[in-house]
XYZ file of N, CA and C in Angstrom:
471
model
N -15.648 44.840 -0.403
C -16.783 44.839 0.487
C -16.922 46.222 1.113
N -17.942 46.623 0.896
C -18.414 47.942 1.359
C -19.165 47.915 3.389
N -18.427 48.319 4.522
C -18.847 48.595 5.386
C -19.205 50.147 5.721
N -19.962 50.241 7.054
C -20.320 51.267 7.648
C -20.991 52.325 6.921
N -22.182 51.718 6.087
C -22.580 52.376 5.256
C -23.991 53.286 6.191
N -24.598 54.348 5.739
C -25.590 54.655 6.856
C -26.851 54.209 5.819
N -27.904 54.064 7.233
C -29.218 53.129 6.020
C -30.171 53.828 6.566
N -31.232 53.749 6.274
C -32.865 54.458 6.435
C -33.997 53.223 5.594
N -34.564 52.866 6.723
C -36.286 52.052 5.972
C -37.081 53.258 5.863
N -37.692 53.157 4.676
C -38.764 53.897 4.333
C -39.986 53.167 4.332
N -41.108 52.751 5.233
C -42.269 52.252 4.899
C -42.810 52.188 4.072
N -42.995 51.083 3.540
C -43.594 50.881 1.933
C -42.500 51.013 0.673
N -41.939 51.658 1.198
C -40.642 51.839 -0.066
C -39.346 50.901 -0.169
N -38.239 51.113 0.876
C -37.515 49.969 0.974
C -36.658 50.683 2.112
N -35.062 49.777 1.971
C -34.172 50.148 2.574
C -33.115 50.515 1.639
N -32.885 51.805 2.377
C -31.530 52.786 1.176
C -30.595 52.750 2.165
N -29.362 52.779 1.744
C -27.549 52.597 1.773
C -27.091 53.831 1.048
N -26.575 54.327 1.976
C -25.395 55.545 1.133
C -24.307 55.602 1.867
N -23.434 55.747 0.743
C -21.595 55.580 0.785
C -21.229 54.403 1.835
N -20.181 54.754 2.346
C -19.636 53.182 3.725
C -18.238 53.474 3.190
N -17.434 52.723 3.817
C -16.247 52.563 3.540
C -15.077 50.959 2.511
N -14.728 51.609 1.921
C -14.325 50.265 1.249
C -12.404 50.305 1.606
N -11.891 49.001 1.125
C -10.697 48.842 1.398
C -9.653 48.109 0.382
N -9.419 48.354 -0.128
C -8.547 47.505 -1.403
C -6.910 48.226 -1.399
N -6.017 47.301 -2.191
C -4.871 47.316 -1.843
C -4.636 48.308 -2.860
N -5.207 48.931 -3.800
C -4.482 49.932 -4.827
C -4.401 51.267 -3.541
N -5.788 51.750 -3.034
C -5.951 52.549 -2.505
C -6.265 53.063 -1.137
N -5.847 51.630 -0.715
C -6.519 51.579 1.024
C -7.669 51.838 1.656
N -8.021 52.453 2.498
C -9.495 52.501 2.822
C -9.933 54.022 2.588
N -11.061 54.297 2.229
C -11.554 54.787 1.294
C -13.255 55.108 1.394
N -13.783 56.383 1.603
C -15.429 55.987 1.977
C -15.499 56.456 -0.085
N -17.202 55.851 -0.095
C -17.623 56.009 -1.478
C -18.831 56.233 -1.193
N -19.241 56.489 -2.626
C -20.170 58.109 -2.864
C -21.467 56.752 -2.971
N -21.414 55.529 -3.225
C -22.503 54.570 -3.852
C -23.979 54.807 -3.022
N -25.525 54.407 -4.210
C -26.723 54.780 -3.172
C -27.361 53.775 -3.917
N -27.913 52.511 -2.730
C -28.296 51.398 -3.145
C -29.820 51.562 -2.226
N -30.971 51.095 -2.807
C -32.159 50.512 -2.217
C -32.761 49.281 -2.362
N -32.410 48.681 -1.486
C -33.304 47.034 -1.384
C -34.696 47.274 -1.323
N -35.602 47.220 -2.350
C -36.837 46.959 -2.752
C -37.864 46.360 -1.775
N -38.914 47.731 -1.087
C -39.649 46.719 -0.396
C -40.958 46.299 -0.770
N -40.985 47.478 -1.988
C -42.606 47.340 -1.865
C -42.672 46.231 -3.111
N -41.857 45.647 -3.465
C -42.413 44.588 -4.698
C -41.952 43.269 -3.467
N -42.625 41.858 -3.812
C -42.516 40.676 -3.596
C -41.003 40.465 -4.107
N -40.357 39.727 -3.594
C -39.228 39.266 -3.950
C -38.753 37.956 -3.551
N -38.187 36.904 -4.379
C -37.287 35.746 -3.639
C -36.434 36.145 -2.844
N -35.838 35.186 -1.772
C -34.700 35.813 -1.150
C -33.295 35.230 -1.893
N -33.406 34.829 -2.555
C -32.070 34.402 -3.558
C -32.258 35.058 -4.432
N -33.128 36.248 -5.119
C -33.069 37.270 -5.902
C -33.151 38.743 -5.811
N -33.033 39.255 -4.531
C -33.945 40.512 -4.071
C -33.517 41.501 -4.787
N -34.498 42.561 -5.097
C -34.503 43.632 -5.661
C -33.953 44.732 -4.954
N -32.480 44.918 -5.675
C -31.662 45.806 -5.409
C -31.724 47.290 -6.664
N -31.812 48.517 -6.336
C -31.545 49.449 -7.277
C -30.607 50.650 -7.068
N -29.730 50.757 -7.784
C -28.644 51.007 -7.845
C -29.335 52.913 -7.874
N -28.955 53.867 -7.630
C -29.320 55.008 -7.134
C -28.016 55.960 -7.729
N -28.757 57.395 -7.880
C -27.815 58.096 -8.275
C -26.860 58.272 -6.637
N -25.330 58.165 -7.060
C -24.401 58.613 -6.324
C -24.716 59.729 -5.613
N -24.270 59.834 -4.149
C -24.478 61.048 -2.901
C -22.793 61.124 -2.085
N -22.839 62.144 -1.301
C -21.982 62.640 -1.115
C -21.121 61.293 -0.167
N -19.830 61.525 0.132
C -19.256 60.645 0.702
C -19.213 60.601 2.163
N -19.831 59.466 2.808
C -20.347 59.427 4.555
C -19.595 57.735 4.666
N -19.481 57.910 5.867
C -18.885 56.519 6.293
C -19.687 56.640 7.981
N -20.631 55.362 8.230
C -21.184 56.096 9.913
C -21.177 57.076 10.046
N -22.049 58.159 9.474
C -22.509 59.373 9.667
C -24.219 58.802 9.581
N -24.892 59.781 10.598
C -26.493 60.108 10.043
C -27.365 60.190 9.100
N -28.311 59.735 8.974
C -29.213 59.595 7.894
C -30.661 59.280 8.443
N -31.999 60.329 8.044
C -32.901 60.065 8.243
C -33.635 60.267 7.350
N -34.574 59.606 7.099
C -36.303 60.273 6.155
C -37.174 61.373 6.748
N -37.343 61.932 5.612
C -38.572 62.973 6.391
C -39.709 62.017 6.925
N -40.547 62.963 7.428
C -41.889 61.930 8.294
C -42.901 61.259 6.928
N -42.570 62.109 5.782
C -43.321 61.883 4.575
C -42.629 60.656 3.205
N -41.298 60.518 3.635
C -40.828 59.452 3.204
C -40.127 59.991 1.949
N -40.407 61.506 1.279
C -40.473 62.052 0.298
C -38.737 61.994 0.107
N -37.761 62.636 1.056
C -36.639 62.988 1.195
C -35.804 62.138 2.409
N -34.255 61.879 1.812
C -33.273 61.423 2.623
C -32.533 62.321 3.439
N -32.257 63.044 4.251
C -31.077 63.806 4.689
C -30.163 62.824 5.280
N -28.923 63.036 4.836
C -27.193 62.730 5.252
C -26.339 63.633 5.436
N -26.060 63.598 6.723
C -24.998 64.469 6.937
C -23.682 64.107 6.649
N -22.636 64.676 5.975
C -21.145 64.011 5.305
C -20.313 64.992 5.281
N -19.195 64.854 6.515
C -18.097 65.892 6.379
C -18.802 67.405 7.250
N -19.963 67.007 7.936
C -20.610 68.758 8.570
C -21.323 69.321 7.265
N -21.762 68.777 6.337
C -22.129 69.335 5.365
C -23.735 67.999 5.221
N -25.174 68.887 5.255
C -25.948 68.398 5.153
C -26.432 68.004 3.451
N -26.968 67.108 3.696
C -27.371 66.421 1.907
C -28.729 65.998 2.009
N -29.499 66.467 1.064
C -31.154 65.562 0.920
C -31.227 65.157 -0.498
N -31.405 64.359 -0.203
C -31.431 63.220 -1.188
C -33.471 63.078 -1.608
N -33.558 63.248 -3.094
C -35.336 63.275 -3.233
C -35.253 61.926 -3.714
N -36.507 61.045 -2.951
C -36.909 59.956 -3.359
C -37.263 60.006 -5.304
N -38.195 60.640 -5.441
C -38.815 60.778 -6.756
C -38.072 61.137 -7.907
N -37.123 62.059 -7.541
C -36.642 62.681 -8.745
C -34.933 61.899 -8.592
N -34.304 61.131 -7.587
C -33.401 60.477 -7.572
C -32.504 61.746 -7.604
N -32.534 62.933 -6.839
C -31.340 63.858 -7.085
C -30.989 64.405 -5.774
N -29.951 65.125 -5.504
C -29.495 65.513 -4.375
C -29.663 66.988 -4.321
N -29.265 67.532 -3.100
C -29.780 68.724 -3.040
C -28.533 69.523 -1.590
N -27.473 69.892 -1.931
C -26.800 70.434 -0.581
C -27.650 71.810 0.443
N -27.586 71.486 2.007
C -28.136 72.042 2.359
C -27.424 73.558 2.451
N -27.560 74.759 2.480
C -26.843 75.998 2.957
C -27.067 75.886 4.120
N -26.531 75.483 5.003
C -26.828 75.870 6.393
C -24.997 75.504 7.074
N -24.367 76.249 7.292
C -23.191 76.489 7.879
C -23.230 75.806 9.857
N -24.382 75.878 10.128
C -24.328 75.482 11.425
C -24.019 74.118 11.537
N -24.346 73.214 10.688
C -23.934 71.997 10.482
C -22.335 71.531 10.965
N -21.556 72.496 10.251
C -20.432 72.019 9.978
C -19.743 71.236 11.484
N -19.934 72.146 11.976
C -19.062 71.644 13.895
C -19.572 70.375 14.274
N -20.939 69.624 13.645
C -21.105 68.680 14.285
C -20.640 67.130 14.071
N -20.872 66.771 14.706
C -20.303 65.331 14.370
C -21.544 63.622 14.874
N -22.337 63.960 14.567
C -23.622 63.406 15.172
C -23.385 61.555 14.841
N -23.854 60.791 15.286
C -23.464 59.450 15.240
C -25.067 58.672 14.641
N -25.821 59.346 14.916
C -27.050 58.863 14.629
C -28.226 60.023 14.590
N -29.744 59.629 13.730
C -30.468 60.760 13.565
C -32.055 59.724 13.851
N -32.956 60.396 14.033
C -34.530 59.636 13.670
C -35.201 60.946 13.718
N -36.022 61.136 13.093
C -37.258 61.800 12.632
C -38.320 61.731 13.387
N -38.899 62.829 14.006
C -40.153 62.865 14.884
C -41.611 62.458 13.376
N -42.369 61.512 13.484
C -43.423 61.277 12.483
C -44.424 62.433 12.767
N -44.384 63.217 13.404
C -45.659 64.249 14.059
C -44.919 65.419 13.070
N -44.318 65.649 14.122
C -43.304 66.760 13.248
C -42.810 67.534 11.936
N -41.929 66.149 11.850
C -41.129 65.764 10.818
C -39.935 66.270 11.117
N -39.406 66.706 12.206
C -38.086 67.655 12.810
C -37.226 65.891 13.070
N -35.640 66.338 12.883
C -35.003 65.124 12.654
C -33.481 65.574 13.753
N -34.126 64.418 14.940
C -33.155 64.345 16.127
C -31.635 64.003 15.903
N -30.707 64.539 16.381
C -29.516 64.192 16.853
C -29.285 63.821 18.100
N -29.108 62.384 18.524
C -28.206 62.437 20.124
C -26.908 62.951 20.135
N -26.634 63.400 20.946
C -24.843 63.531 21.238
C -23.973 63.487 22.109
N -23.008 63.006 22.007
C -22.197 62.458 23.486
C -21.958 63.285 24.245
N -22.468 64.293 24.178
C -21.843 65.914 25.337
C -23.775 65.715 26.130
N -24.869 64.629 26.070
C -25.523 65.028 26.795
C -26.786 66.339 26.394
N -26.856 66.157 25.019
C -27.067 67.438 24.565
C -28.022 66.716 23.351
N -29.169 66.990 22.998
C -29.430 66.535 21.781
C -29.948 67.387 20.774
N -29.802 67.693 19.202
C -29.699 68.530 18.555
C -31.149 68.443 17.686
N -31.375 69.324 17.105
C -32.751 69.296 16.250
C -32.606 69.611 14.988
N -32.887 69.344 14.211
C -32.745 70.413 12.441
C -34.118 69.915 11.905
N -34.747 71.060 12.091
C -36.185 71.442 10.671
C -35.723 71.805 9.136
N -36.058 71.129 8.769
C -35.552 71.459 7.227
C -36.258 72.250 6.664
N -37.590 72.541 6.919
C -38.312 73.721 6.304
C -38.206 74.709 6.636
N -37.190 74.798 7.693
C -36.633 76.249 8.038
C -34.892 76.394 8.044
N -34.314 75.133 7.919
C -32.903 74.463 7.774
C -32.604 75.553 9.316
N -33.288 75.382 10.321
C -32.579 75.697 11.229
C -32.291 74.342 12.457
N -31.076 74.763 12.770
C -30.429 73.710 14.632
C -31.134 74.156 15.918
N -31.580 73.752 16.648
C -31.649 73.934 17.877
C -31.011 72.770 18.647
N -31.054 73.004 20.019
C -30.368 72.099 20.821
C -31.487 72.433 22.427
N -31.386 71.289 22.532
C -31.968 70.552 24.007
C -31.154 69.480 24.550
N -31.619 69.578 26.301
C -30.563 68.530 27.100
C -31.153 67.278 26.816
N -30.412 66.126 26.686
C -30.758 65.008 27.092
C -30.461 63.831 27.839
N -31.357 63.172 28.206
C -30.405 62.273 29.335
C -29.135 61.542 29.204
N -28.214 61.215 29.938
C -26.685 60.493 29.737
C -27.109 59.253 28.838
N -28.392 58.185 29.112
C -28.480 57.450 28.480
C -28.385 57.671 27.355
N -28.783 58.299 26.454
C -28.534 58.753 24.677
C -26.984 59.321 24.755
N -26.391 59.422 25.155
C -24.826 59.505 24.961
C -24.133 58.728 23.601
N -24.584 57.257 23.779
C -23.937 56.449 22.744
C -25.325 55.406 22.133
N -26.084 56.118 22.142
C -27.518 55.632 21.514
C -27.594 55.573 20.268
N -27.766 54.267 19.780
C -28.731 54.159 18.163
C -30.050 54.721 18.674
N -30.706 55.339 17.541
C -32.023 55.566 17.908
C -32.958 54.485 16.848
N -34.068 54.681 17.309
C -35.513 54.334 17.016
C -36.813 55.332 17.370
N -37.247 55.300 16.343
C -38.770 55.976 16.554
C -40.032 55.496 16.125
N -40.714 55.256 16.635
C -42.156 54.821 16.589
C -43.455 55.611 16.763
N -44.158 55.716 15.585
C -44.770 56.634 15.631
C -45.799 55.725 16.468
N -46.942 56.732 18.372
C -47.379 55.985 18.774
C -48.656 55.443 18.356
N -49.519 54.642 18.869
C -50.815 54.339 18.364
C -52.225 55.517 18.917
N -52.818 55.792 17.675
C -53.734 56.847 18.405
C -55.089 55.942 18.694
């Protein structure tokens, strides 16, 4: 059984799973590279749902994961080392960006305006990364996001 895997809904598309941690007695516990999407945009039974098995991504166990605002790309962060994952072409892509490495982020969401993809963090501090420029910034944020799952909603115009 595979836990603590990180997930992302894509509207219209589905819900994707990459790596988690597994546990068996040959090798003990263990995160894995696996990239699964539960099928949203087809009809499905619920005693049959459409699962598709995805090319393999880097190894994350509860680490971050968001969609761009365009749905196009996955980013996962694994080990301080950023990963985008392309919907279309099913391939991965490591980011060069070295600033990554120090962090340790627990959760991510994507501004839909934007497309810039938030970090909370327990120091009170919340982090930014644009991927079309693969640069970090950082802004304060309130104590409440300390140990925050996020959510984002794009609002109604």
């Amino acid at each position: 059984m595979t836990t603590s895997p990180c997930s992302v809904f894509v509207e219209g598309q589905g819900l994707y799973t990459f790596g988690g941690s597994v546990r068996d007695d040959q090798f003990g516990s263990h995160y894995v590279t696996y990239v699964y999407m539960l099928d949203l945009s087809v009809s499905w039974n619920i005693s049959n749902p459409v699962f598709k098995q995805l090319e393999n991504g880097p190894k994350v166990s509860e680490g971050p994961c968001a969609a761009t605002n365009d749905g196009e790309n996955i980013f996962v962060l694994s080990n301080g080392q950023g990963h985008v994952y392309n919907v279309e072409s099913n391939s991965w892509t490591v980011l060069d960006n070295n600033n990554l490495a120090s962090y340790r982020w627990r959760s991510a969401v994507t501004d839909p305006e934007t497309g810039i993809i938030y970090f909370p963090d327990t120091t009170n501090v919340t982090y930014s990364l644009d991927l079309g420029t693969n640069t970090v910034n950082t802004t304060g944020s309130p104590e409440v996001l300390r140990e925050a799952l996020v959510v984002w909603s794009a609002y109604l115009k």
